[in-house]
CSV table of C-alpha atoms in Angstrom, one decimal:
chain,number,residue,atom,x,y,z
V,29,MET,CA,0.0,0.0,0.0
V,30,LYS,CA,2.8,2.4,1.0
V,31,LEU,CA,4.7,1.3,-2.0
V,32,ARG,CA,1.8,2.0,-4.2
V,33,SER,CA,1.3,5.6,-3.0
V,34,LEU,CA,5.0,6.1,-3.2
V,35,ALA,CA,4.9,5.0,-6.9
V,36,LEU,CA,1.9,7.2,-7.5
V,37,ALA,CA,3.7,10.2,-5.9
V,38,ALA,CA,6.8,9.5,-8.1
V,39,LEU,CA,4.6,9.4,-11.1
V,40,VAL,CA,2.9,12.6,-10.3
V,41,VAL,CA,6.2,14.4,-9.6
V,42,GLY,CA,7.7,12.9,-12.7
V,43,ALA,CA,4.8,14.0,-14.9
V,44,ALA,CA,4.8,17.5,-13.3
V,45,GLY,CA,8.6,17.7,-14.0
V,46,ILE,CA,8.1,16.8,-17.6
V,47,GLY,CA,5.2,19.2,-17.8
V,48,ALA,CA,7.2,22.0,-16.3
V,49,PHE,CA,10.1,21.3,-18.7
V,50,ALA,CA,7.8,21.2,-21.7
V,51,TRP,CA,6.3,24.5,-20.5
V,52,ALA,CA,9.7,26.0,-20.0
V,53,THR,CA,11.0,24.9,-23.4
V,54,ALA,CA,7.7,25.7,-25.3
V,55,PRO,CA,8.2,27.5,-28.5
V,56,ALA,CA,8.7,31.2,-27.8
V,57,ARG,CA,7.8,33.9,-30.3
V,58,SER,CA,9.8,37.1,-30.5
V,59,ALA,CA,8.6,40.5,-29.4
V,60,ALA,CA,6.9,42.3,-32.3
V,61,GLU,CA,9.0,45.4,-31.7
V,62,SER,CA,12.2,43.6,-32.7
V,63,TRP,CA,10.9,43.6,-36.3
V,64,GLN,CA,9.9,47.2,-36.5
V,65,GLY,CA,11.9,50.0,-38.0
V,66,LEU,CA,13.9,47.9,-40.5
V,67,GLY,CA,12.4,49.8,-43.4
V,68,GLU,CA,12.0,48.6,-47.0
V,69,PRO,CA,14.1,45.5,-47.7
V,70,ASP,CA,17.2,45.9,-49.8
V,71,LEU,CA,16.5,43.3,-52.5
V,72,ALA,CA,20.0,43.1,-53.8
V,73,ASN,CA,21.3,42.2,-50.3
V,74,GLY,CA,18.3,39.8,-50.0
V,75,GLU,CA,19.5,38.0,-53.1
V,76,ARG,CA,23.0,37.8,-51.7
V,77,VAL,CA,21.7,36.3,-48.4
V,78,PHE,CA,19.7,33.9,-50.5
V,79,SER,CA,23.0,32.7,-52.0
V,80,GLU,CA,24.8,32.7,-48.7
V,81,GLY,CA,22.1,30.5,-47.2
V,82,GLY,CA,21.7,28.2,-50.2
V,83,CYS,CA,17.9,28.2,-49.6
V,84,SER,CA,17.2,26.6,-53.0
V,85,SER,CA,19.5,23.6,-52.3
V,86,CYS,CA,16.8,22.2,-50.0
V,87,HIS,CA,13.6,24.1,-50.9
V,88,ALA,CA,13.6,23.8,-54.7
V,89,ALA,CA,11.9,20.7,-56.1
V,90,ALA,CA,14.1,17.6,-56.6
V,91,GLY,CA,16.0,17.8,-59.8
V,92,ALA,CA,14.8,21.4,-60.3
V,93,GLY,CA,18.2,22.3,-61.8
V,94,GLU,CA,19.5,25.7,-62.7
V,95,GLU,CA,16.3,26.9,-64.3
V,96,GLY,CA,14.0,25.8,-61.4
V,97,ARG,CA,16.2,26.9,-58.5
V,98,LEU,CA,14.2,30.0,-57.8
V,99,VAL,CA,10.9,28.1,-57.5
V,100,LEU,CA,10.9,27.1,-53.8
V,101,ALA,CA,8.2,24.6,-54.1
V,102,GLY,CA,9.7,22.2,-51.5
V,103,GLY,CA,9.3,18.5,-51.3
V,104,ALA,CA,12.7,17.2,-52.2
V,105,PRO,CA,13.4,14.5,-49.6
V,106,LEU,CA,16.3,15.1,-47.1
V,107,LYS,CA,17.5,11.9,-45.5
V,108,SER,CA,18.9,12.0,-42.0
V,109,PRO,CA,19.7,9.5,-39.2
V,110,PHE,CA,16.3,10.5,-37.6
V,111,GLY,CA,14.1,9.9,-40.6
V,112,THR,CA,13.3,11.6,-43.9
V,113,PHE,CA,12.4,15.3,-44.0
V,114,TYR,CA,10.4,17.0,-46.7
V,115,PRO,CA,11.4,20.7,-46.8
V,116,PRO,CA,8.2,22.8,-47.1
V,117,ASN,CA,7.2,25.2,-49.8
V,118,ILE,CA,8.6,28.6,-49.0
V,119,SER,CA,7.5,30.3,-52.2
V,120,PRO,CA,5.2,33.4,-51.9
V,121,ASP,CA,2.1,31.3,-52.6
V,122,PRO,CA,-0.4,32.6,-49.9
V,123,LYS,CA,-1.8,29.1,-49.2
V,124,ALA,CA,0.9,26.5,-50.0
V,125,GLY,CA,3.9,28.8,-49.3
V,126,ILE,CA,4.7,31.6,-47.0
V,127,GLY,CA,3.1,34.5,-48.8
V,128,GLY,CA,0.7,35.1,-45.9
V,129,TRP,CA,3.5,35.3,-43.3
V,130,SER,CA,4.5,38.4,-41.5
V,131,LEU,CA,8.2,39.4,-41.2
V,132,GLN,CA,7.9,38.4,-37.5
V,133,ASP,CA,6.6,34.9,-38.5
V,134,PHE,CA,9.5,34.5,-41.0
V,135,GLY,CA,12.0,35.9,-38.5
V,136,ASP,CA,10.8,33.5,-35.7
V,137,ALA,CA,11.2,30.5,-38.1
V,138,MET,CA,14.7,31.7,-39.2
V,139,LEU,CA,16.2,32.7,-35.8
V,140,ARG,CA,14.1,30.6,-33.3
V,141,GLY,CA,12.9,27.6,-35.2
V,142,VAL,CA,9.3,28.4,-34.4
V,143,GLY,CA,6.7,27.8,-37.1
V,144,ARG,CA,3.7,30.0,-37.8
V,145,ARG,CA,1.3,27.9,-35.8
V,146,GLY,CA,3.7,28.3,-32.8
V,147,GLU,CA,5.2,24.8,-33.2
V,148,HIS,CA,8.9,23.8,-32.9
V,149,LEU,CA,10.5,23.3,-36.3
V,150,TYR,CA,13.0,20.5,-36.8
V,151,PRO,CA,16.6,21.5,-36.9
V,152,ALA,CA,17.1,19.9,-40.3
V,153,PHE,CA,16.2,23.5,-41.1
V,154,PRO,CA,19.4,25.0,-39.8
V,155,TYR,CA,18.0,27.7,-37.6
V,156,ALA,CA,20.6,26.8,-35.0
V,157,SER,CA,23.0,28.5,-37.4
V,158,TYR,CA,20.7,31.2,-38.7
V,159,ALA,CA,20.1,32.3,-35.1
V,160,ARG,CA,23.3,34.4,-35.6
V,161,MET,CA,21.9,36.4,-38.5
V,162,THR,CA,21.0,40.1,-38.2
V,163,PRO,CA,17.4,41.2,-38.4
V,164,ARG,CA,18.4,43.4,-41.3
V,165,ASP,CA,19.5,40.3,-43.4
V,166,VAL,CA,16.4,38.4,-42.4
V,167,ASN,CA,14.2,41.4,-43.5
V,168,ASP,CA,16.1,41.7,-46.8
V,169,LEU,CA,15.9,38.0,-47.5
V,170,TYR,CA,12.2,37.9,-46.8
V,171,GLY,CA,11.7,40.8,-49.2
V,172,TYR,CA,13.7,38.9,-51.8
V,173,LEU,CA,11.8,35.6,-51.3
V,174,LYS,CA,8.5,37.5,-52.0
V,175,THR,CA,9.8,38.4,-55.5
V,176,LEU,CA,10.2,34.8,-56.5
V,177,PRO,CA,7.6,32.7,-58.4
V,178,ALA,CA,4.8,31.2,-56.4
V,179,SER,CA,4.1,27.4,-56.4
V,180,GLY,CA,1.0,25.6,-55.2
V,181,ASN,CA,2.9,22.4,-54.3
V,182,VAL,CA,2.3,21.0,-50.9
V,183,ALA,CA,5.3,18.9,-49.5
V,184,PRO,CA,4.5,15.5,-48.0
V,185,PRO,CA,4.7,15.3,-44.2
V,186,HIS,CA,8.1,14.3,-42.7
V,187,GLU,CA,8.6,10.6,-42.3
V,188,LEU,CA,9.9,10.3,-38.7
V,189,PRO,CA,9.7,7.3,-36.3
V,190,PHE,CA,8.6,7.8,-32.7
V,191,PRO,CA,9.9,9.6,-30.7
V,192,PHE,CA,11.3,12.0,-33.3
V,193,ASN,CA,7.8,12.7,-34.6
V,194,PHE,CA,6.9,14.3,-31.2
V,195,ARG,CA,7.6,18.0,-31.7
V,196,PRO,CA,7.5,19.1,-28.0
V,197,LEU,CA,10.8,17.1,-27.5
V,198,LEU,CA,12.5,19.7,-29.8
V,199,GLY,CA,12.2,22.1,-26.8
V,200,ALA,CA,14.8,20.0,-25.1
V,201,TRP,CA,17.0,19.9,-28.2
V,202,LYS,CA,16.8,23.7,-28.4
V,203,PHE,CA,17.6,24.0,-24.7
V,204,LEU,CA,20.8,22.0,-25.4
V,205,TYR,CA,21.8,23.3,-28.8
V,206,LEU,CA,20.1,26.5,-29.9
V,207,ASN,CA,22.0,29.7,-29.1
V,208,ASP,CA,23.5,32.7,-30.9
V,209,ALA,CA,26.9,32.6,-29.3
V,210,PRO,CA,30.0,32.5,-31.5
V,211,ARG,CA,31.2,29.0,-32.4
V,212,VAL,CA,34.8,29.9,-31.8
V,213,VAL,CA,36.3,32.9,-30.0
V,214,LEU,CA,39.2,34.3,-32.0
V,215,ALA,CA,41.9,36.3,-30.2
V,216,ASN,CA,43.2,38.3,-33.2
V,217,SER,CA,40.2,39.0,-35.2
V,218,ASP,CA,39.6,41.9,-37.6
V,219,ALA,CA,36.7,43.2,-39.8
V,220,LYS,CA,37.5,40.7,-42.6
V,221,ILE,CA,37.6,37.6,-40.3
V,222,GLU,CA,34.5,38.8,-38.5
V,223,ARG,CA,32.6,39.0,-41.8
V,224,GLY,CA,33.8,35.5,-42.6
V,225,GLN,CA,32.7,34.3,-39.1
V,226,TYR,CA,29.3,35.8,-39.7
V,227,LEU,CA,29.0,34.1,-43.1
V,228,VAL,CA,30.3,30.7,-42.0
V,229,GLU,CA,28.6,30.4,-38.6
V,230,GLY,CA,25.4,32.2,-39.6
V,231,PRO,CA,23.7,32.3,-43.0
V,232,GLY,CA,26.2,29.9,-44.7
V,233,HIS,CA,25.6,27.3,-42.0
V,234,CYS,CA,28.8,25.5,-43.0
V,235,GLY,CA,29.1,23.7,-39.6
V,236,GLU,CA,25.8,21.8,-40.1
V,237,CYS,CA,27.6,19.4,-42.5
V,238,HIS,CA,31.3,20.0,-41.7
V,239,THR,CA,31.0,19.5,-37.9
V,240,PRO,CA,30.4,16.1,-36.3
V,241,ARG,CA,27.1,15.6,-34.4
V,242,THR,CA,26.3,14.1,-31.0
V,243,LEU,CA,23.8,11.2,-30.8
V,244,LEU,CA,21.1,13.7,-30.2
V,245,GLY,CA,22.0,15.5,-33.4
V,246,GLY,CA,23.6,18.6,-31.8
V,247,LEU,CA,26.9,19.9,-33.1
V,248,GLU,CA,30.1,18.9,-31.3
V,249,THR,CA,31.3,22.4,-31.2
V,250,ASP,CA,34.7,21.4,-29.8
V,251,ARG,CA,35.3,19.7,-33.1
V,252,TRP,CA,34.2,22.7,-35.1
V,253,LEU,CA,34.4,22.2,-38.9
V,254,ALA,CA,36.6,19.1,-38.3
V,255,GLY,CA,34.7,17.0,-40.8
V,256,ALA,CA,31.9,14.5,-40.3
V,257,PRO,CA,30.1,11.5,-41.8
V,258,ASN,CA,27.7,12.4,-44.7
V,259,PRO,CA,24.6,13.5,-42.8
V,260,GLU,CA,22.4,11.9,-45.5
V,261,GLY,CA,24.2,8.5,-44.9
V,262,GLY,CA,26.2,6.4,-47.3
V,263,ALA,CA,29.9,5.9,-47.5
V,264,GLY,CA,31.0,9.5,-48.1
V,265,ARG,CA,32.5,11.9,-45.7
V,266,VAL,CA,32.2,15.6,-45.4
V,267,PRO,CA,35.8,16.9,-45.2
V,268,ASN,CA,37.7,18.6,-42.4
V,269,ILE,CA,38.0,22.3,-43.4
V,270,THR,CA,40.3,23.3,-40.5
V,271,SER,CA,44.1,23.1,-40.6
V,272,GLY,CA,44.1,19.8,-38.6
V,273,ALA,CA,45.1,16.4,-39.8
V,274,GLY,CA,43.3,15.6,-43.1
V,275,GLY,CA,42.2,19.2,-43.4
V,276,ILE,CA,43.1,22.1,-45.6
V,277,GLY,CA,46.0,23.5,-43.6
V,278,GLY,CA,48.1,23.3,-46.9
V,279,TRP,CA,45.7,25.6,-48.7
V,280,SER,CA,46.4,29.4,-48.7
V,281,ALA,CA,43.6,31.8,-48.2
V,282,SER,CA,43.6,32.5,-51.9
V,283,ASP,CA,43.4,28.8,-52.6
V,284,ILE,CA,40.2,28.6,-50.5
V,285,ALA,CA,38.7,31.7,-52.1
V,286,SER,CA,39.5,30.3,-55.5
V,287,TYR,CA,37.9,27.0,-54.7
V,288,LEU,CA,34.7,28.7,-53.6
V,289,GLU,CA,34.8,30.7,-56.9
V,290,THR,CA,35.8,28.0,-59.4
V,291,GLY,CA,35.1,24.6,-57.7
V,292,PHE,CA,38.8,23.5,-58.1
V,293,THR,CA,41.1,22.5,-55.3
V,294,PRO,CA,44.8,23.6,-55.5
V,295,ASP,CA,45.7,20.4,-57.2
V,296,TYR,CA,42.7,20.6,-59.6
V,297,ASP,CA,40.5,18.0,-58.1
V,298,SER,CA,37.0,19.3,-58.3
V,299,VAL,CA,34.1,20.0,-56.0
V,300,GLY,CA,31.7,17.1,-55.6
V,301,GLY,CA,28.5,16.0,-53.8
V,302,ALA,CA,26.3,18.4,-52.1
V,303,MET,CA,29.1,21.0,-52.1
V,304,VAL,CA,28.6,21.5,-55.8
V,305,ALA,CA,25.4,23.5,-55.2
V,306,VAL,CA,27.0,25.3,-52.3
V,307,GLN,CA,30.0,26.3,-54.4
V,308,LYS,CA,27.8,27.6,-57.2
V,309,ASN,CA,26.1,29.8,-54.6
V,310,MET,CA,29.5,31.0,-53.2
V,311,ALA,CA,30.5,31.9,-56.7
V,312,ARG,CA,27.5,34.3,-56.9
V,313,LEU,CA,28.9,36.3,-53.9
V,314,PRO,CA,31.2,39.3,-54.1
V,315,ALA,CA,34.9,38.3,-54.1
V,316,ALA,CA,35.3,40.1,-50.8
V,317,ASP,CA,32.9,37.6,-49.1
V,318,ARG,CA,34.8,34.6,-50.4
V,319,GLU,CA,38.0,36.1,-49.2
V,320,ALA,CA,36.4,36.8,-45.8
V,321,ILE,CA,35.4,33.1,-45.5
V,322,ALA,CA,38.9,32.1,-46.4
V,323,ALA,CA,40.4,34.4,-43.8
V,324,TYR,CA,38.1,33.0,-41.1
V,325,LEU,CA,38.9,29.4,-42.0
V,326,LYS,CA,42.6,30.2,-41.8
V,327,ALA,CA,42.0,31.8,-38.4
V,328,ILE,CA,40.1,29.0,-36.6
V,329,PRO,CA,41.8,26.3,-34.5
V,330,GLY,CA,42.8,23.1,-36.3
V,331,HIS,CA,41.2,19.8,-35.3
H,15,MET,CA,78.8,-18.5,-57.6
H,16,LYS,CA,76.9,-17.8,-54.3
H,17,LEU,CA,76.9,-14.2,-55.3
H,18,LYS,CA,75.5,-15.0,-58.7
H,19,ILE,CA,72.6,-17.0,-57.2
H,20,PHE,CA,71.9,-14.2,-54.7
H,21,ALA,CA,71.9,-11.7,-57.6
H,22,ALA,CA,69.5,-13.9,-59.6
H,23,ALA,CA,67.3,-14.3,-56.6
H,24,SER,CA,67.2,-10.6,-56.0
H,25,LEU,CA,66.3,-10.0,-59.6
H,26,LEU,CA,63.6,-12.5,-59.4
H,27,CYS,CA,62.2,-10.8,-56.3
H,28,LEU,CA,62.4,-7.5,-58.0
H,29,GLY,CA,60.6,-8.9,-61.1
H,30,ALA,CA,57.9,-10.4,-58.9
H,31,ALA,CA,57.5,-7.1,-57.1
H,32,GLY,CA,57.3,-5.3,-60.4
H,33,ALA,CA,54.7,-7.7,-61.7
H,34,ALA,CA,52.6,-7.3,-58.6
H,35,GLU,CA,52.8,-3.5,-59.1
H,36,VAL,CA,51.6,-3.9,-62.7
H,37,ALA,CA,48.7,-6.2,-61.6
H,38,MET,CA,47.8,-3.7,-58.9
H,39,ALA,CA,47.9,-0.9,-61.5
H,40,GLN,CA,45.5,-2.8,-63.7
H,41,GLU,CA,42.8,-3.0,-61.0
H,42,PRO,CA,40.0,-0.9,-62.5
H,43,GLN,CA,39.9,1.2,-59.3
H,44,ALA,CA,43.5,2.1,-59.7
H,45,VAL,CA,43.2,2.7,-63.5
H,46,ARG,CA,40.3,5.1,-63.1
H,47,GLN,CA,42.0,6.9,-60.2
H,48,GLN,CA,45.0,7.5,-62.4
H,49,MET,CA,42.8,8.7,-65.2
H,50,MET,CA,41.2,11.3,-62.9
H,51,LYS,CA,44.7,12.4,-61.7
H,52,ASP,CA,45.8,12.9,-65.3
H,53,VAL,CA,42.7,15.0,-66.0
H,54,GLY,CA,43.5,17.0,-62.8
H,55,ARG,CA,47.0,17.6,-64.0
H,56,SER,CA,45.8,18.7,-67.4
H,57,MET,CA,43.3,21.1,-65.9
H,58,GLY,CA,46.1,22.4,-63.7
H,59,ALA,CA,48.3,23.1,-66.7
H,60,LEU,CA,45.5,24.9,-68.5
H,61,ALA,CA,44.6,26.9,-65.5
H,62,ALA,CA,48.2,28.0,-65.0
H,63,ILE,CA,48.2,29.4,-68.5
H,64,ALA,CA,44.7,31.0,-68.0
H,65,LYS,CA,45.9,32.7,-64.8
H,66,GLY,CA,49.1,33.9,-66.4
H,67,GLU,CA,51.3,31.8,-64.0
H,68,LYS,CA,52.8,30.1,-67.0
H,69,PRO,CA,53.4,31.5,-70.5
H,70,TYR,CA,51.0,30.4,-73.2
H,71,ASP,CA,52.3,27.3,-74.9
H,72,ALA,CA,50.2,25.8,-77.7
H,73,GLU,CA,51.8,22.3,-77.2
H,74,VAL,CA,50.9,22.2,-73.5
H,75,VAL,CA,47.3,23.3,-74.4
H,76,ARG,CA,47.0,20.7,-77.1
H,77,VAL,CA,48.5,17.8,-75.0
H,78,SER,CA,46.4,18.7,-72.0
H,79,LEU,CA,43.1,18.9,-73.9
H,80,THR,CA,44.0,15.6,-75.7
H,81,THR,CA,44.5,13.9,-72.4
H,82,ILE,CA,41.2,15.0,-71.1
H,83,SER,CA,39.5,14.0,-74.4
H,84,GLN,CA,41.0,10.5,-74.3
H,85,VAL,CA,40.0,10.0,-70.7
H,86,SER,CA,36.5,11.1,-71.3
H,87,LYS,CA,36.1,8.3,-73.9
H,88,THR,CA,37.5,5.4,-72.0
H,89,PHE,CA,36.7,6.4,-68.4
H,90,PRO,CA,33.2,5.0,-68.2
H,91,ASP,CA,34.6,1.6,-69.2
H,92,GLN,CA,36.6,1.4,-66.0
H,93,PHE,CA,33.6,0.5,-63.8
H,94,PRO,CA,33.0,-3.3,-64.3
H,95,ALA,CA,30.9,-5.3,-62.0
H,96,GLY,CA,32.9,-6.2,-58.9
H,97,SER,CA,34.8,-2.9,-58.8
H,98,GLU,CA,32.1,-1.1,-56.8
H,99,THR,CA,34.2,-1.1,-53.6
H,100,GLY,CA,37.8,-1.5,-52.6
H,101,ALA,CA,41.1,0.2,-53.3
H,102,GLU,CA,39.9,3.4,-51.6
H,103,THR,CA,37.4,4.0,-54.4
H,104,GLU,CA,35.3,7.1,-54.2
H,105,ALA,CA,32.9,5.9,-56.9
H,106,SER,CA,29.3,6.3,-55.9
H,107,PRO,CA,27.0,3.3,-56.2
H,108,LYS,CA,24.9,5.6,-58.4
H,109,ILE,CA,27.4,4.9,-61.2
H,110,TRP,CA,26.0,1.4,-61.5
H,111,GLU,CA,22.4,2.5,-60.9
H,112,ASN,CA,22.3,5.3,-63.6
H,113,THR,CA,25.0,4.0,-66.0
H,114,ASP,CA,23.4,5.7,-69.0
H,115,ASP,CA,23.4,9.1,-67.3
H,116,PHE,CA,27.0,8.5,-66.1
H,117,ARG,CA,28.1,7.7,-69.7
H,118,ALA,CA,26.2,10.7,-71.1
H,119,LYS,CA,28.1,13.0,-68.7
H,120,ALA,CA,31.4,11.6,-69.8
H,121,ALA,CA,30.3,12.0,-73.5
H,122,GLN,CA,29.4,15.6,-72.8
H,123,LEU,CA,32.8,16.3,-71.4
H,124,GLY,CA,34.3,14.7,-74.5
H,125,LYS,CA,32.2,16.8,-76.8
H,126,ASP,CA,33.1,20.0,-75.0
H,127,VAL,CA,36.9,19.2,-75.1
H,128,ASP,CA,36.9,18.1,-78.7
H,129,ALA,CA,35.2,21.3,-79.7
H,130,THR,CA,37.9,23.2,-78.0
H,131,LEU,CA,40.6,21.0,-79.6
H,132,ALA,CA,39.2,21.6,-83.0
H,133,ALA,CA,39.7,25.4,-82.6
H,134,LEU,CA,42.7,25.4,-80.3
H,135,PRO,CA,42.7,28.4,-78.0
H,136,GLY,CA,45.4,30.7,-79.4
H,137,ASP,CA,46.3,32.8,-76.4
H,138,GLN,CA,45.9,33.2,-72.6
H,139,ALA,CA,42.5,34.8,-72.8
H,140,ALA,CA,41.2,32.1,-75.1
H,141,VAL,CA,42.4,29.4,-72.7
H,142,ALA,CA,40.7,31.1,-69.8
H,143,ALA,CA,37.5,31.3,-71.8
H,144,ALA,CA,37.7,27.6,-72.7
H,145,ILE,CA,38.4,26.0,-69.4
H,146,GLY,CA,35.3,27.4,-67.6
H,147,PRO,CA,32.8,25.4,-69.6
H,148,ILE,CA,35.1,22.3,-69.6
H,149,GLY,CA,35.6,22.6,-65.8
H,150,LYS,CA,31.8,22.7,-65.2
H,151,ASN,CA,31.7,19.0,-66.3
H,152,CYS,CA,34.0,18.0,-63.4
H,153,GLY,CA,31.7,19.2,-60.7
H,154,GLY,CA,28.6,18.3,-62.7
H,155,CYS,CA,29.6,14.7,-62.6
H,156,HIS,CA,31.2,14.6,-59.1
H,157,GLU,CA,28.1,16.1,-57.7
H,158,THR,CA,26.3,12.7,-58.1
H,159,TYR,CA,28.9,10.1,-58.9
H,160,ARG,CA,31.7,10.6,-56.5
H,161,LEU,CA,31.7,10.0,-52.7
H,162,LYS,CA,34.4,11.9,-50.9
H,163,LYS,CA,36.2,9.7,-48.3
């Protein structure tokens, strides 16, 4: 009898604890004021941010190619160790896409991983990197996205086994892994390296593939950019882009910038895999941005 | 006499080692890896001229383009059944799943290079203009058909 009431008490306390944790980690929207006063979006900068982030690599339809890359219809499957994600339609269609969203809705998705219905979004959408982006870049990007063609396509729901299909758990994931702190602290930084840091750690979200992950799918930030298994599975590996063993310590800053522009390594091997789409986007950026990325990669610690 | 036997034995050993090396070199994985290295070296020679790091040399341009052209024609034959894995191959299984597309991509490279060979670029600027379109074939194929290790 005593045992039974004890078990019951434990259950109640446990449930209360889980409830309290779920409440504490519930999706939190931003304050509306944080999105005011940004003014008219700078569409040229928005297009630049679009290339930095590589939005079309996931949100264009599968096999959309060069012509279709601006139609963000969604739906191309993205495999992961947790199941298969189907990136949503983010074209300006008011029903199927995000045409009816406010800047605050869009900003909360980008920086907080919170959907328009107030739900947690899955971090396959790399908001844990985008959290470092400036409101100005988010505003410009959203303005630019609105100029792209609308699509009525509705992506299939994600295919995730239990417990990954239970969104409230993402609150715990965010508690562990979502922040806007710098990934590395650099002693001798300058404006160029800082620009590179912003691009790599923020919109470029390089670490999402180039940094190994924990079992819970968070980034092992003490192995920042040290290379990782292919996140989509298979035999391939995403290379180490630090100066550590097997990395790119032998590349000069101009080798790195040149690779991002042309797709060729210093010994004329070529870009491959998912990096092909990334490199094409990097080639669209101003040369100074590629040089900034190179300067940052030369400045970070080797692993 | 003893010395002679020793020398003969040594030679035999060397011969055996050499033969083993040849046999190794004929593994399709090794052959295709060497072919890609040859293409890389040729692209490097062309890029050096394009960037002005090396003076324009028609012979270098011709030999480099010819190497790439030859590789494009025989490269897809280096993926027989049984060579899907091993020898550090970075070949994607998709090569065997979408063989027709894989071959079409090699053929496209051949077409682009042969067009450039037919009207050999006559100076640094022409080399620079030619290697862009040729180089796009590299990433275009590696995007799907190579797995980086």
